[in-house]
Amino acid sequence: AQLALFASLRARSLEIEREVAERWREAAPVSSVPVALNDWIRRVALDWPLAACGTARGGLVLADLSSGDMLACAQDAHPSVVDTPEVRSAMRELHGEYDGNGVLSVALCGSRVASAGREGGVRLWRLDGDELVPTAELKVGALASSLLLPAGEEGPLWASFLDGSLCRWSSLGGEEPSLVV
């Protein structure tokens, strides 16, 4: 009886693996939600059912994926292009010859959103009604490649930068970040 159970479980496991592999090969999503934007999405962060999207033109959009509704938008959150030798070199390292412009990184936790653009540093936002309201601008002078807002309304912000540094802001009242690495 035990061998039959293990054989059944193994057969189901193999069946699931084949189904997942087939979905990946066919690019068939399990589900999809249309969100109508007037720009290309370059970066996305999820905190179900919310999604923060960084766009090619430097915009930041907060959408509700359960309904497909756009909740808020900051059209000019970041410049779409910063044409300096340093930024060009960094973008070539990350994306090759074609980069697509726009926001470099986004993070989302509840009503808090963090975004990083090509101008260097990080901007923090809070959803207030149907607006994304800027709450802090953290100038670091380096390009942030990854952002993290852990759970909690006033939790820290983590950012990794293309210069190899990792910074943590414990509160976002304008204090200097603590350099972790």
XYZ file of N, CA and C in Angstrom, residues 4-130:
381
model
N 2.379 1.876 -3.432
C 1.380 2.419 -4.350
C 1.184 3.915 -4.112
N 1.176 4.326 -2.843
C 1.037 5.751 -2.512
C 2.214 6.544 -3.053
N 3.452 6.040 -2.812
C 4.634 6.738 -3.309
C 4.653 6.794 -4.831
N 4.252 5.707 -5.480
C 4.198 5.698 -6.945
C 3.178 6.708 -7.448
N 2.039 6.813 -6.792
C 1.003 7.776 -7.175
C 1.504 9.206 -6.996
N 2.141 9.469 -5.863
C 2.689 10.811 -5.612
C 3.768 11.167 -6.630
N 4.635 10.223 -6.949
C 5.701 10.468 -7.925
C 5.108 10.733 -9.312
N 4.088 9.972 -9.678
C 3.443 10.180 -10.980
C 2.808 11.566 -11.047
N 2.152 11.981 -9.982
C 1.536 13.325 -9.963
C 2.603 14.409 -10.027
N 3.706 14.206 -9.309
C 4.806 15.171 -9.334
C 5.358 15.329 -10.752
N 5.548 14.218 -11.450
C 6.047 14.277 -12.829
C 5.041 14.958 -13.756
N 3.756 14.705 -13.541
C 2.713 15.338 -14.342
C 2.723 16.861 -14.159
N 2.875 17.319 -12.922
C 2.934 18.757 -12.635
C 4.167 19.369 -13.287
N 5.314 18.684 -13.178
C 6.540 19.185 -13.811
C 6.354 19.350 -15.316
N 5.707 18.375 -15.964
C 5.465 18.458 -17.414
C 4.527 19.616 -17.745
N 3.472 19.803 -16.935
C 2.534 20.906 -17.174
C 3.232 22.258 -17.059
N 4.054 22.431 -16.039
C 4.775 23.698 -15.839
C 5.751 23.925 -16.986
N 6.491 22.877 -17.358
C 7.449 23.016 -18.470
C 6.730 23.398 -19.759
N 5.573 22.788 -20.009
C 4.799 23.104 -21.213
C 4.325 24.554 -21.196
N 3.839 25.035 -20.040
C 3.390 26.432 -19.944
C 4.550 27.378 -20.229
N 5.754 27.060 -19.729
C 6.908 27.927 -19.983
C 7.287 27.898 -21.457
N 7.295 26.715 -22.067
C 7.647 26.611 -23.495
C 6.645 27.348 -24.368
N 5.380 27.250 -24.047
C 4.326 27.873 -24.836
C 4.066 29.320 -24.429
N 4.733 29.775 -23.373
C 4.521 31.124 -22.832
C 3.043 31.342 -22.529
N 2.436 30.338 -21.938
C 1.011 30.394 -21.607
C 0.853 30.729 -20.127
N 0.408 31.931 -19.816
C 0.235 32.286 -18.404
C -0.950 31.545 -17.800
N -0.874 31.323 -16.504
C -1.984 30.705 -15.798
C -3.159 31.681 -15.767
N -2.851 32.958 -15.600
C -3.865 34.005 -15.650
C -3.193 35.290 -16.098
N -3.995 36.236 -16.537
C -3.455 37.541 -16.907
C -4.492 38.600 -16.597
N -4.001 39.816 -16.350
C -4.874 40.940 -16.046
C -4.471 42.090 -16.956
N -5.382 42.582 -17.769
C -5.025 43.735 -18.604
C -5.002 45.022 -17.781
N -3.898 45.733 -17.880
C -3.774 47.056 -17.269
C -3.411 47.992 -18.407
N -4.264 48.951 -18.690
C -4.054 49.845 -19.827
C -3.139 50.997 -19.425
N -1.930 51.015 -19.984
C -0.973 52.097 -19.746
C -0.613 52.714 -21.087
N -0.119 53.933 -21.050
C 0.284 54.593 -22.289
C 1.801 54.539 -22.478
N 2.450 53.557 -21.855
C 3.901 53.448 -21.927
C 4.300 51.990 -21.726
N 5.545 51.676 -22.090
C 6.081 50.332 -21.898
C 6.471 50.137 -20.437
N 6.151 48.986 -19.895
C 6.574 48.652 -18.529
C 8.004 48.122 -18.592
N 8.887 48.700 -17.794
C 10.290 48.275 -17.746
C 10.627 47.532 -16.459
N 9.998 47.895 -15.355
C 10.258 47.253 -14.057
C 8.931 47.062 -13.349
N 8.826 46.009 -12.543
C 7.588 45.767 -11.806
C 7.912 45.184 -10.430
N 7.112 45.570 -9.447
C 7.189 45.004 -8.097
C 5.765 44.668 -7.676
N 5.602 43.555 -6.974
C 4.273 43.096 -6.584
C 4.119 43.015 -5.073
N 2.965 43.397 -4.615
C 2.499 43.164 -3.251
C 1.003 42.930 -3.421
N 0.639 41.677 -3.723
C -0.708 41.331 -4.176
C -1.775 41.978 -3.328
N -2.748 42.602 -3.981
C -3.042 42.628 -5.415
C -2.441 43.841 -6.129
N -1.539 44.554 -5.481
C -0.977 45.768 -6.083
C 0.290 45.458 -6.880
N 0.497 46.252 -7.925
C 1.720 46.185 -8.716
C 2.216 47.604 -8.935
N 3.499 47.830 -8.679
C 4.141 49.108 -9.009
C 4.935 48.877 -10.284
N 4.707 49.715 -11.282
C 5.355 49.571 -12.587
C 6.179 50.809 -12.891
N 7.441 50.612 -13.223
C 8.293 51.683 -13.717
C 8.262 51.647 -15.230
N 8.087 52.797 -15.860
C 7.891 52.823 -17.311
C 9.127 53.320 -18.056
N 9.098 53.134 -19.372
C 10.206 53.539 -20.233
C 10.392 55.047 -20.267
N 9.331 55.803 -20.057
C 9.431 57.262 -20.056
C 9.740 57.821 -18.669
N 9.986 56.952 -17.691
C 10.335 57.418 -16.355
C 9.151 57.550 -15.420
N 7.989 57.080 -15.834
C 6.807 57.160 -14.982
C 6.750 56.038 -13.970
N 5.890 56.226 -12.992
C 5.646 55.226 -11.963
C 4.139 55.048 -11.856
N 3.666 53.805 -11.975
C 2.241 53.513 -11.984
C 1.950 52.477 -10.907
N 0.880 52.707 -10.155
C 0.413 51.735 -9.181
C -0.919 51.199 -9.682
N -0.999 49.860 -9.829
C -2.203 49.237 -10.380
C -2.715 48.154 -9.441
N -4.017 47.930 -9.494
C -4.659 46.851 -8.749
C -4.868 45.694 -9.721
N -4.140 44.604 -9.520
C -4.206 43.492 -10.462
C -5.473 42.662 -10.314
N -6.168 42.787 -9.204
C -7.412 42.026 -9.071
C -8.512 42.612 -9.950
N -8.410 43.911 -10.251
C -9.428 44.560 -11.083
C -8.878 45.079 -12.411
N -7.562 45.255 -12.498
C -6.965 45.855 -13.693
C -6.989 47.364 -13.671
N -7.411 47.956 -12.551
C -7.516 49.414 -12.455
C -6.164 50.060 -12.154
N -5.902 51.191 -12.803
C -4.745 52.005 -12.456
C -5.166 52.872 -11.268
N -4.463 52.741 -10.141
C -4.827 53.479 -8.936
C -4.202 54.862 -8.889
N -2.951 54.957 -9.336
C -2.239 56.236 -9.271
C -1.089 56.213 -10.259
N -0.656 57.414 -10.644
C 0.433 57.523 -11.612
C 1.232 58.789 -11.346
N 2.540 58.659 -11.363
C 3.443 59.812 -11.330
C 4.170 59.787 -12.675
N 3.658 60.559 -13.651
C 4.170 60.519 -15.026
C 5.659 60.825 -15.126
N 6.122 61.788 -14.340
C 7.515 62.229 -14.430
C 8.285 61.886 -13.168
N 8.142 60.666 -12.679
C 8.837 60.252 -11.460
C 10.347 60.347 -11.628
N 10.834 60.002 -12.821
C 12.270 60.021 -13.128
C 12.453 60.412 -14.582
N 13.610 60.959 -14.931
C 13.853 61.220 -16.356
C 13.988 59.903 -17.110
N 13.500 59.857 -18.332
C 13.596 58.611 -19.099
C 15.024 58.352 -19.560
N 15.761 59.401 -19.821
C 17.143 59.272 -20.295
C 18.017 60.257 -19.544
N 19.164 59.790 -19.092
C 20.220 60.659 -18.574
C 21.436 60.318 -19.409
N 21.868 61.251 -20.233
C 22.894 60.961 -21.224
C 24.252 61.469 -20.756
N 24.855 60.734 -19.836
C 26.223 61.017 -19.407
C 27.068 59.785 -19.702
N 28.369 59.940 -19.839
C 29.212 58.765 -20.116
C 29.078 57.680 -19.039
N 28.948 58.078 -17.768
C 28.840 57.101 -16.687
C 27.560 56.283 -16.802
N 26.441 56.977 -17.049
C 25.157 56.287 -17.159
C 25.132 55.409 -18.408
N 25.640 55.934 -19.529
C 25.688 55.126 -20.764
C 26.482 53.847 -20.535
N 27.625 53.971 -19.879
C 28.472 52.808 -19.604
C 27.760 51.807 -18.698
N 27.121 52.306 -17.644
C 26.413 51.423 -16.721
C 25.261 50.704 -17.415
N 24.511 51.415 -18.239
C 23.379 50.803 -18.932
C 23.851 49.772 -19.956
N 24.979 50.036 -20.591
C 25.537 49.074 -21.535
C 25.950 47.802 -20.805
N 26.528 47.964 -19.609
C 26.898 46.796 -18.798
C 25.670 45.968 -18.439
N 24.590 46.635 -18.057
C 23.384 45.934 -17.626
C 22.581 45.352 -18.774
N 22.399 46.121 -19.839
C 21.420 45.772 -20.864
C 21.996 45.554 -22.258
N 23.283 45.682 -22.431
C 23.843 45.550 -23.768
C 23.593 46.821 -24.569
N 23.518 46.677 -25.873
C 23.365 47.845 -26.732
C 21.971 48.456 -26.677
N 20.980 47.664 -26.339
C 19.632 48.222 -26.253
C 19.169 48.182 -24.816
N 18.791 49.312 -24.290
C 18.436 49.379 -22.881
C 16.976 49.698 -22.654
N 16.304 50.454 -23.494
C 14.881 50.705 -23.337
C 14.511 51.891 -22.475
N 15.503 52.506 -21.817
C 15.276 53.721 -21.029
C 14.391 53.487 -19.808
N 14.132 54.563 -19.088
C 13.168 54.546 -17.999
C 13.701 54.217 -16.628
N 12.775 53.792 -15.777
C 13.029 53.500 -14.371
C 13.951 52.288 -14.251
N 14.872 52.324 -13.290
C 15.822 51.231 -13.099
C 15.328 50.170 -12.131
N 14.578 50.577 -11.106
C 14.138 49.616 -10.106
C 12.923 50.157 -9.360
N 12.051 49.251 -8.918
C 10.908 49.624 -8.091
C 10.743 48.606 -6.968
N 10.151 49.059 -5.864
C 9.796 48.183 -4.745
C 8.448 48.651 -4.222
N 7.716 47.729 -3.624
C 6.362 48.025 -3.171
C 6.082 47.271 -1.892
N 5.492 47.977 -0.924
C 5.034 47.351 0.310
C 3.817 48.131 0.785
N 2.624 47.543 0.611
C 1.400 48.226 1.014
C 1.209 49.498 0.220
N 1.117 50.625 0.919
C 0.920 51.909 0.241
C 2.240 52.633 -0.017
N 3.364 51.999 0.330
C 4.681 52.612 0.099
C 5.310 52.068 -1.169
N 5.905 52.985 -1.954
C 6.575 52.613 -3.192
C 7.938 53.291 -3.203
N 8.954 52.577 -3.651
C 10.282 53.153 -3.853
C 10.628 52.987 -5.326
N 11.290 53.979 -5.891
C 11.701 53.898 -7.288
C 13.078 54.518 -7.447
N 13.818 53.976 -8.415
C 15.154 54.489 -8.716
C 15.231 54.790 -10.196
N 15.831 55.923 -10.508
C 15.964 56.326 -11.900
C 17.407 56.545 -12.290
N 17.583 56.987 -13.512
C 18.911 57.179 -14.084
C 19.633 58.410 -13.551
N 18.926 59.240 -12.788
C 19.556 60.431 -12.220
C 20.344 60.099 -10.955
N 20.239 58.868 -10.451
C 20.936 58.456 -9.226
C 20.050 58.675 -8.011
N 20.232 57.839 -7.029
C 19.425 57.952 -5.829
C 18.101 57.228 -5.945
N 17.278 57.440 -4.917
C 16.015 56.720 -4.791
C 14.934 57.701 -4.356
N 13.728 57.508 -4.873
C 12.584 58.316 -4.441
C 11.572 57.411 -3.761
N 10.985 57.933 -2.682
C 9.932 57.217 -1.974
C 8.606 57.911 -2.192
N 7.559 57.105 -2.260
C 6.218 57.580 -2.550
C 5.239 56.894 -1.612
N 4.084 57.531 -1.415
C 3.003 56.925 -0.644
C 1.714 57.140 -1.417
N 0.905 56.083 -1.481
C -0.400 56.205 -2.126
C -1.317 56.980 -1.199
N -1.860 58.081 -1.718
C -2.800 58.911 -0.964
C -4.016 59.131 -1.858
N -5.069 58.351 -1.619
C -6.241 58.427 -2.498
C -5.892 57.887 -3.864
N -5.957 58.760 -4.889
C -5.598 58.336 -6.245
C -4.312 59.004 -6.719
